Amino acid sequence: MGVRLAEFTAKFKEAFFEDLTTLRLRKAQHYPAATEPRYINRMIEMIRSLEASDIAYKAEDGSVYFRISRFPDYGKLAHLNLEELRPSGRINNDEYEKEAVGDFALWKAWTEEDGDVYWDSPWGRGRPGWHIECSAMATALLGPQLDIHCGGVDNMFPHHEAEIAQSECVTGKQFVRHWLHCAHLMVDGQKMSKSLGNFYTLRDLLARGYSGREIRFSLITVHYRLPLNFTLSGLDSARAALMRIDAWVSRLRSLSGGTPHETAIEATTSADRFLSALDEDLNISGAMGHLFDWLRESNRAMDLGTLSPGQATHTLEEFQRINHILAFEEEKIRIPSEVQSLVEERQRARANKNWALSDELRDAIAAKGWLLKDTKLGPELTMAAGR
RNA sequence: GGCGGGGUCGCCAAGUGGUAAGGCCGAGCUCUGCAAAAGCUCUAUCGCGGGUUCGAUUCCCGCCCCCGCCUCCA
């Protein structure tokens, strides 16, 4: 209350962009805001165009609605037959001044509770409807026709239907060539919702000691059209799988050298197999299967000593082709100096074969939340995941 | 009720008309000051009942169960 809209939304935007970085998501070229004047103007323009062709009408409450009877394809995307819709009880007919229940708002007349959030329009003060915002911004930036439009399945109806209706009535062109609808995110077997309180924020998970790439891995493992049940044990298995990839990469690195040389075992080009799996409607699980097959095969070759330095270099280069997509490389973790000095002290104890002190120091390090393991390349630290 | 998406090893998850990828966990072995880690190896007959077929987890029919949407919060 009393907080300006822009001020209120700023912190959420900031958190959103932080999250993108944490999850290693490539940034989009544009992040349009529906409140920008150029888009508000475009929305108004579109609504005027619809009004001119008698598809939009202004109702008594001052709001402008889309007359869905003028767009026969409305409901086609979601396979809904509008005549057979079951009244869900959620609509209170008397509350609206619409001609038909299904008509959706293009422009909403200002009401008391909108406060200072309003724009002037040919229909008076008000604000745009949700659907027109997307049509206006999308067509402004991408033109009248989109190759791919993504969104959650839950938005298929009515939102995507409305977008199609508005856009096509204005531009006269097919709005979207391909729709990619992704399934819901579930948490611990239930739909994630505020009322159930069964949600984790990215910050919660980071605070529990999980890293961005572990969360990324966990989220990536399921096909986009299938619901993903997010669990902490899923994160644990992501962590284990990533450590295995890390170990493989560092093993290849220490072996690599010289001129890249193709290996006999992956003459079938593992990276190609990975990528062509993704070409099949983003079959990430199939692609990951290829990655791990490849990992095992080259590990076996290294065990047998049949992988040459040049082949190791080549394998790393091939891996980069898919890591470009996966972005699974290890992150630099910041080790507190107090922990670091304990590690150094322990190394001295080990050099003196003082195993008792060494073990004691490892416990001390563990008490500070770090897991230490001795590898051929020296001690390695991992942040312990909490519960 | 309508529409859509699912039910595959303890958990996660691919896939195909000819007898089931992969990951995690577990077990065994190797390595190792110990502990780990890491590497290798091993582990399913695909919700239920019919049908089609030489052969079905994969096709058809019926049923059961789970999830989502069914209109103005964006």
CSV table of N, CA and C (backbone and C1' of nucleotides) in Angstrom, one decimal, chain A residues 78-79 85-86 88 90-91 98 101-103 105 108 130 133 191 223 226 237 240-241 244 283 285 292-293 296 299-300 303 350 355 358-359 362 373-374, chain B residues 1-7 11-15 21-25 31-41 66-74:
chain,number,residue,atom,x,y,z
A,78,ALA,N,-6.7,-25.3,-27.3
A,78,ALA,CA,-6.9,-26.2,-26.1
A,78,ALA,C,-7.9,-27.3,-26.4
A,79,HIS,N,-8.4,-27.4,-27.6
A,79,HIS,CA,-9.4,-28.4,-27.9
A,79,HIS,C,-10.6,-28.3,-27.1
A,85,LEU,N,-19.0,-26.2,-22.8
A,85,LEU,CA,-18.2,-26.0,-21.5
A,85,LEU,C,-19.1,-26.1,-20.3
A,86,ARG,N,-18.5,-26.7,-19.3
A,86,ARG,CA,-19.3,-26.9,-18.1
A,86,ARG,C,-19.1,-25.6,-17.2
A,88,SER,N,-18.2,-23.6,-14.4
A,88,SER,CA,-17.4,-24.0,-13.3
A,88,SER,C,-17.7,-23.3,-12.0
A,90,ARG,N,-17.0,-20.5,-11.2
A,90,ARG,CA,-16.1,-19.4,-10.9
A,90,ARG,C,-16.5,-18.1,-11.5
A,91,ILE,N,-17.4,-18.2,-12.5
A,91,ILE,CA,-17.8,-17.0,-13.2
A,91,ILE,C,-19.1,-16.5,-12.6
A,98,LYS,N,-20.5,-7.8,-19.9
A,98,LYS,CA,-20.1,-8.4,-21.2
A,98,LYS,C,-21.3,-8.9,-22.0
A,101,VAL,N,-20.3,-14.6,-21.9
A,101,VAL,CA,-19.5,-14.9,-20.8
A,101,VAL,C,-18.0,-15.1,-21.2
A,102,GLY,N,-17.9,-15.6,-22.4
A,102,GLY,CA,-16.5,-15.9,-22.8
A,102,GLY,C,-15.7,-14.7,-23.3
A,103,ASP,N,-16.3,-13.7,-23.5
A,103,ASP,CA,-15.6,-12.5,-24.0
A,103,ASP,C,-14.6,-12.1,-23.0
A,105,ALA,N,-11.4,-9.4,-21.5
A,105,ALA,CA,-11.1,-8.0,-21.4
A,105,ALA,C,-9.9,-7.6,-22.2
A,108,LYS,N,-9.3,-2.6,-19.2
A,108,LYS,CA,-10.1,-2.6,-18.0
A,108,LYS,C,-10.2,-1.2,-17.5
A,130,TRP,N,-4.6,-8.6,-19.5
A,130,TRP,CA,-3.4,-9.4,-19.5
A,130,TRP,C,-3.1,-9.9,-20.9
A,133,GLU,N,-1.4,-7.5,-23.5
A,133,GLU,CA,0.0,-7.2,-23.2
A,133,GLU,C,0.9,-8.0,-24.0
A,191,LYS,N,1.5,-30.5,-6.5
A,191,LYS,CA,1.6,-29.3,-7.2
A,191,LYS,C,2.2,-28.2,-6.3
A,223,HIS,N,12.0,-34.2,-19.4
A,223,HIS,CA,11.5,-33.6,-20.7
A,223,HIS,C,10.5,-32.5,-20.3
A,226,LEU,N,6.8,-33.1,-19.6
A,226,LEU,CA,6.4,-34.0,-18.5
A,226,LEU,C,6.5,-33.2,-17.2
A,237,SER,N,21.1,-36.5,-6.2
A,237,SER,CA,21.5,-37.4,-7.3
A,237,SER,C,22.1,-36.5,-8.4
A,240,ALA,N,25.7,-35.9,-7.3
A,240,ALA,CA,26.6,-37.1,-7.5
A,240,ALA,C,26.9,-37.2,-9.0
A,241,ALA,N,25.9,-37.0,-9.9
A,241,ALA,CA,26.2,-37.2,-11.3
A,241,ALA,C,27.2,-36.1,-11.8
A,244,ARG,N,30.7,-36.8,-10.9
A,244,ARG,CA,31.2,-37.8,-11.8
A,244,ARG,C,31.7,-37.2,-13.1
A,283,ASN,N,14.9,-34.1,-26.6
A,283,ASN,CA,14.9,-35.3,-25.8
A,283,ASN,C,16.2,-35.3,-24.9
A,285,SER,N,16.8,-36.5,-21.9
A,285,SER,CA,17.1,-37.7,-21.2
A,285,SER,C,17.9,-38.7,-22.2
A,292,PHE,N,26.6,-40.1,-20.8
A,292,PHE,CA,27.1,-41.1,-19.8
A,292,PHE,C,27.7,-42.3,-20.5
A,293,ASP,N,27.1,-42.8,-21.6
A,293,ASP,CA,27.7,-43.9,-22.3
A,293,ASP,C,29.2,-43.5,-22.7
A,296,ARG,N,31.6,-43.4,-19.8
A,296,ARG,CA,32.0,-44.7,-19.3
A,296,ARG,C,33.0,-45.3,-20.3
A,299,ASN,N,36.4,-43.6,-19.9
A,299,ASN,CA,37.0,-43.9,-18.7
A,299,ASN,C,37.6,-45.3,-18.8
A,300,ARG,N,36.9,-46.2,-19.4
A,300,ARG,CA,37.4,-47.5,-19.6
A,300,ARG,C,38.7,-47.5,-20.3
A,303,ASP,N,41.4,-46.3,-18.1
A,303,ASP,CA,41.8,-47.4,-17.2
A,303,ASP,C,42.8,-48.3,-17.9
A,350,ARG,N,49.8,-34.6,7.4
A,350,ARG,CA,49.8,-35.9,6.5
A,350,ARG,C,51.3,-36.1,6.0
A,355,TRP,N,48.7,-39.2,11.4
A,355,TRP,CA,47.3,-39.5,11.0
A,355,TRP,C,46.3,-39.1,12.0
A,358,SER,N,45.8,-35.5,11.5
A,358,SER,CA,45.1,-35.3,10.2
A,358,SER,C,43.6,-35.6,10.3
A,359,ASP,N,43.2,-36.7,10.9
A,359,ASP,CA,41.8,-37.0,11.0
A,359,ASP,C,41.1,-36.0,11.9
A,362,ARG,N,40.4,-33.1,9.8
A,362,ARG,CA,39.3,-33.3,8.8
A,362,ARG,C,38.0,-33.2,9.5
A,373,LYS,N,38.1,-34.5,0.8
A,373,LYS,CA,38.5,-35.8,0.3
A,373,LYS,C,39.9,-35.7,-0.3
A,374,ASP,N,40.7,-36.7,-0.1
A,374,ASP,CA,42.1,-36.7,-0.7
A,374,ASP,C,42.1,-37.3,-2.0
B,1,G,P,-17.1,-39.3,-15.2
B,1,G,O5',-17.7,-38.1,-16.1
B,1,G,C5',-18.9,-38.2,-16.8
B,1,G,C4',-19.1,-37.0,-17.6
B,1,G,C3',-18.0,-36.6,-18.6
B,1,G,O3',-18.1,-37.4,-19.8
B,1,G,C1',-18.6,-34.7,-17.4
B,2,G,P,-16.7,-37.7,-20.6
B,2,G,O5',-16.3,-36.3,-21.2
B,2,G,C5',-17.1,-35.8,-22.2
B,2,G,C4',-16.5,-34.5,-22.7
B,2,G,C3',-15.0,-34.6,-23.1
B,2,G,O3',-14.9,-35.1,-24.4
B,2,G,C1',-15.3,-32.7,-21.6
B,3,C,P,-13.6,-36.0,-24.7
B,3,C,O5',-12.4,-35.0,-24.7
B,3,C,C5',-12.4,-33.9,-25.7
B,3,C,C4',-11.3,-32.9,-25.3
B,3,C,C3',-9.9,-33.5,-25.1
B,3,C,O3',-9.2,-33.8,-26.3
B,3,C,C1',-10.3,-32.1,-23.3
B,4,G,P,-8.2,-35.0,-26.4
B,4,G,O5',-7.0,-34.5,-25.6
B,4,G,C5',-6.2,-33.4,-26.1
B,4,G,C4',-5.2,-33.0,-25.0
B,4,G,C3',-4.2,-34.1,-24.5
B,4,G,O3',-3.2,-34.3,-25.4
B,4,G,C1',-5.0,-32.8,-22.7
B,5,G,P,-2.5,-35.8,-25.4
B,5,G,O5',-1.6,-35.7,-24.1
B,5,G,C5',-0.6,-34.7,-23.9
B,5,G,C4',0.0,-34.8,-22.6
B,5,G,C3',0.5,-36.2,-22.2
B,5,G,O3',1.7,-36.5,-22.8
B,5,G,C1',-0.6,-35.3,-20.4
B,6,G,P,2.2,-38.0,-22.9
B,6,G,O5',2.6,-38.3,-21.4
B,6,G,C5',2.3,-39.5,-20.9
B,6,G,C4',2.6,-39.4,-19.4
B,6,G,C3',2.7,-40.8,-18.7
B,6,G,O3',4.0,-41.2,-18.8
B,6,G,C1',1.0,-39.5,-17.6
B,7,G,P,4.3,-42.8,-18.5
B,7,G,O5',4.3,-42.8,-16.9
B,7,G,C5',4.8,-43.9,-16.2
B,7,G,C4',3.7,-44.3,-15.2
B,7,G,C3',3.6,-45.8,-15.1
B,7,G,O3',4.3,-46.3,-13.9
B,7,G,C1',1.5,-44.7,-15.2
B,11,C,P,10.2,-46.8,-6.4
B,11,C,O5',11.1,-45.6,-6.4
B,11,C,C5',11.0,-44.6,-5.4
B,11,C,C4',12.0,-43.4,-5.7
B,11,C,C3',11.8,-42.8,-7.1
B,11,C,O3',10.8,-41.9,-7.1
B,11,C,C1',14.1,-43.3,-6.6
B,12,C,P,10.1,-41.6,-8.5
B,12,C,O5',11.2,-41.0,-9.4
B,12,C,C5',11.7,-39.7,-9.2
B,12,C,C4',12.7,-39.3,-10.2
B,12,C,C3',12.4,-39.5,-11.7
B,12,C,O3',11.6,-38.4,-12.2
B,12,C,C1',14.6,-40.3,-11.3
B,13,A,P,10.6,-38.7,-13.4
B,13,A,O5',11.6,-39.2,-14.5
B,13,A,C5',12.5,-38.3,-15.1
B,13,A,C4',13.3,-39.1,-16.2
B,13,A,C3',12.5,-39.7,-17.3
B,13,A,O3',12.3,-38.6,-18.3
B,13,A,C1',14.0,-41.3,-16.5
B,14,A,P,11.5,-39.0,-19.6
B,14,A,O5',12.6,-39.6,-20.6
B,14,A,C5',12.2,-40.3,-21.7
B,14,A,C4',13.5,-40.8,-22.4
B,14,A,C3',13.2,-41.6,-23.6
B,14,A,O3',13.0,-40.8,-24.7
B,14,A,C1',14.7,-42.8,-22.2
B,15,G,P,11.7,-40.9,-25.7
B,15,G,O5',12.0,-42.4,-26.3
B,15,G,C5',13.2,-42.6,-27.0
B,15,G,C4',13.4,-44.1,-27.2
B,15,G,C3',12.1,-44.8,-27.7
B,15,G,O3',12.1,-44.7,-29.1
B,15,G,C1',12.9,-46.0,-25.9
B,21,A,P,18.7,-52.1,-22.7
B,21,A,O5',18.7,-50.5,-22.7
B,21,A,C5',19.5,-49.8,-21.8
B,21,A,C4',20.0,-48.6,-22.5
B,21,A,C3',20.8,-47.7,-21.6
B,21,A,O3',22.1,-48.2,-21.4
B,21,A,C1',19.3,-46.4,-22.7
B,22,G,P,22.7,-48.5,-20.0
B,22,G,O5',22.8,-47.0,-19.4
B,22,G,C5',23.5,-46.0,-20.2
B,22,G,C4',23.1,-44.6,-19.7
B,22,G,C3',23.1,-44.5,-18.1
B,22,G,O3',24.5,-44.3,-17.7
B,22,G,C1',21.1,-43.6,-18.9
B,23,G,P,24.9,-44.6,-16.2
B,23,G,O5',24.1,-43.5,-15.4
B,23,G,C5',24.5,-42.1,-15.6
B,23,G,C4',23.7,-41.2,-14.7
B,23,G,C3',23.7,-41.6,-13.2
B,23,G,O3',24.8,-41.1,-12.6
B,23,G,C1',21.5,-41.2,-13.9
B,24,C,P,25.5,-41.9,-11.4
B,24,C,O5',24.4,-41.8,-10.2
B,24,C,C5',24.1,-40.5,-9.6
B,24,C,C4',23.0,-40.7,-8.6
B,24,C,C3',23.2,-41.7,-7.6
B,24,C,O3',24.1,-41.3,-6.5
B,24,C,C1',21.0,-41.9,-8.4
B,25,C,P,25.0,-42.3,-5.8
B,25,C,O5',24.0,-43.3,-5.1
B,25,C,C5',23.2,-42.8,-4.0
B,25,C,C4',22.2,-43.9,-3.6
B,25,C,C3',22.8,-45.2,-3.2
B,25,C,O3',23.3,-45.2,-1.8
B,25,C,C1',21.0,-45.6,-4.6
B,31,C,P,44.6,-53.1,-5.8
B,31,C,O5',44.5,-51.5,-5.8
B,31,C,C5',45.1,-50.7,-6.8
B,31,C,C4',44.7,-49.3,-6.6
B,31,C,C3',45.1,-48.7,-5.3
B,31,C,O3',46.4,-48.3,-5.2
B,31,C,C1',42.8,-48.1,-5.8
B,32,U,P,47.4,-48.5,-4.0
B,32,U,O5',46.8,-47.6,-2.9
B,32,U,C5',46.8,-46.2,-3.1
B,32,U,C4',45.8,-45.5,-2.1
B,32,U,C3',46.3,-45.7,-0.6
B,32,U,O3',47.1,-44.6,-0.2
B,32,U,C1',43.9,-46.2,-0.9
B,33,G,P,48.3,-44.9,0.7
B,33,G,O5',47.7,-45.2,2.1
B,33,G,C5',48.4,-46.1,3.0
B,33,G,C4',47.9,-45.9,4.4
B,33,G,C3',46.4,-45.9,4.6
B,33,G,O3',45.9,-47.2,4.6
B,33,G,C1',47.5,-44.3,5.9
B,34,C,P,44.5,-47.4,3.9
B,34,C,O5',43.5,-46.8,5.0
B,34,C,C5',43.4,-47.4,6.2
B,34,C,C4',42.5,-46.5,7.1
B,34,C,C3',41.2,-46.1,6.5
B,34,C,O3',40.2,-47.1,6.7
B,34,C,C1',42.3,-44.2,7.4
B,35,A,P,39.2,-47.4,5.6
B,35,A,O5',38.4,-46.0,5.6
B,35,A,C5',37.6,-45.6,6.7
B,35,A,C4',37.1,-44.2,6.5
B,35,A,C3',36.4,-44.0,5.2
B,35,A,O3',35.0,-44.5,5.3
B,35,A,C1',37.8,-42.2,5.6
B,36,A,P,34.3,-44.9,4.0
B,36,A,O5',33.9,-43.5,3.5
B,36,A,C5',33.9,-43.3,2.1
B,36,A,C4',34.2,-41.9,1.8
B,36,A,C3',34.1,-41.5,0.4
B,36,A,O3',32.8,-41.2,0.0
B,36,A,C1',36.1,-40.7,1.3
B,37,A,P,32.2,-41.8,-1.3
B,37,A,O5',33.0,-41.1,-2.4
B,37,A,C5',33.1,-39.7,-2.5
B,37,A,C4',34.2,-39.2,-3.3
B,37,A,C3',34.2,-39.9,-4.7
B,37,A,O3',33.4,-39.3,-5.6
B,37,A,C1',36.4,-40.0,-3.8
B,38,A,P,32.6,-40.1,-6.7
B,38,A,O5',33.8,-40.6,-7.6
B,38,A,C5',34.6,-39.7,-8.3
B,38,A,C4',35.7,-40.4,-9.0
B,38,A,C3',35.3,-41.6,-9.8
B,38,A,O3',34.9,-41.3,-11.0
B,38,A,C1',37.2,-42.2,-8.4
B,39,G,P,33.9,-42.2,-11.8
B,39,G,O5',34.8,-43.5,-12.2
B,39,G,C5',35.8,-43.3,-13.1
B,39,G,C4',36.5,-44.6,-13.3
B,39,G,C3',35.6,-45.8,-13.6
B,39,G,O3',35.2,-45.8,-15.0
B,39,G,C1',37.2,-46.4,-12.0
B,40,C,P,33.8,-46.3,-15.3
B,40,C,O5',34.0,-47.9,-15.3
B,40,C,C5',35.0,-48.5,-16.1
B,40,C,C4',35.2,-49.9,-15.7
B,40,C,C3',33.9,-50.7,-15.6
B,40,C,O3',33.5,-51.2,-16.9
B,40,C,C1',35.2,-51.1,-13.6
B,41,U,P,32.0,-51.5,-17.2
B,41,U,O5',31.6,-52.7,-16.2
B,41,U,C5',32.2,-54.0,-16.5
B,41,U,C4',31.8,-54.9,-15.4
B,41,U,C3',30.3,-55.0,-15.2
B,41,U,O3',29.7,-55.9,-16.2
B,41,U,C1',31.3,-54.9,-13.1
B,66,C,P,-6.6,-41.1,-8.0
B,66,C,O5',-5.2,-40.5,-8.6
B,66,C,C5',-4.0,-40.5,-7.9
B,66,C,C4',-2.9,-39.9,-8.7
B,66,C,C3',-3.1,-38.5,-9.2
B,66,C,O3',-2.9,-37.5,-8.1
B,66,C,C1',-2.2,-39.8,-10.9
B,67,C,P,-3.8,-36.2,-8.1
B,67,C,O5',-3.1,-35.4,-9.3
B,67,C,C5',-1.7,-35.0,-9.2
B,67,C,C4',-1.3,-34.3,-10.5
B,67,C,C3',-2.2,-33.2,-11.0
B,67,C,O3',-2.0,-32.0,-10.3
B,67,C,C1',-1.6,-34.6,-12.8
B,68,G,P,-3.3,-31.0,-10.2
B,68,G,O5',-3.3,-30.4,-11.7
B,68,G,C5',-2.2,-29.6,-12.2
B,68,G,C4',-2.4,-29.3,-13.6
B,68,G,C3',-3.7,-28.5,-13.9
B,68,G,O3',-3.6,-27.1,-13.6
B,68,G,C1',-3.4,-30.3,-15.5
B,69,C,P,-4.9,-26.3,-13.3
B,69,C,O5',-5.6,-26.1,-14.7
B,69,C,C5',-5.0,-25.4,-15.7
B,69,C,C4',-5.8,-25.4,-16.9
B,69,C,C3',-7.3,-25.1,-16.7
B,69,C,O3',-7.6,-23.7,-16.7
B,69,C,C1',-7.1,-27.1,-18.0
B,70,C,P,-8.7,-23.2,-15.8
B,70,C,O5',-10.0,-23.8,-16.6
B,70,C,C5',-10.2,-23.3,-17.9
B,70,C,C4',-11.5,-23.9,-18.5
B,70,C,C3',-12.7,-23.9,-17.6
B,70,C,O3',-13.3,-22.6,-17.6
B,70,C,C1',-12.5,-26.1,-18.5
B,71,U,P,-14.0,-22.2,-16.3
B,71,U,O5',-13.6,-20.6,-16.3
B,71,U,C5',-12.2,-20.3,-16.2
B,71,U,C4',-12.0,-19.0,-17.0
B,71,U,C3',-13.1,-18.0,-16.7
B,71,U,O3',-12.6,-17.3,-15.5
B,71,U,C1',-12.7,-18.2,-19.0
B,72,C,P,-13.4,-16.3,-14.8
B,72,C,O5',-12.5,-15.0,-14.9
B,72,C,C5',-11.1,-15.1,-14.8
B,72,C,C4',-10.4,-13.8,-15.2
B,72,C,C3',-11.0,-12.6,-14.5
B,72,C,O3',-10.1,-12.1,-13.6
B,72,C,C1',-11.2,-12.4,-16.9
B,73,C,P,-9.7,-12.6,-12.3
B,73,C,O5',-8.3,-12.0,-12.3
B,73,C,C5',-7.9,-10.8,-11.6
B,73,C,C4',-6.5,-10.9,-11.2
B,73,C,C3',-5.6,-11.0,-12.4
B,73,C,O3',-5.2,-9.7,-12.8
B,73,C,C1',-5.1,-12.7,-10.9
B,74,A,P,-5.5,-9.2,-14.3
B,74,A,O5',-4.1,-8.4,-14.6
B,74,A,C5',-3.2,-8.9,-15.5
B,74,A,C4',-1.9,-9.4,-14.9
B,74,A,C3',-1.0,-10.1,-15.9
B,74,A,O3',-0.2,-9.1,-16.5
B,74,A,C1',-1.4,-11.6,-14.1
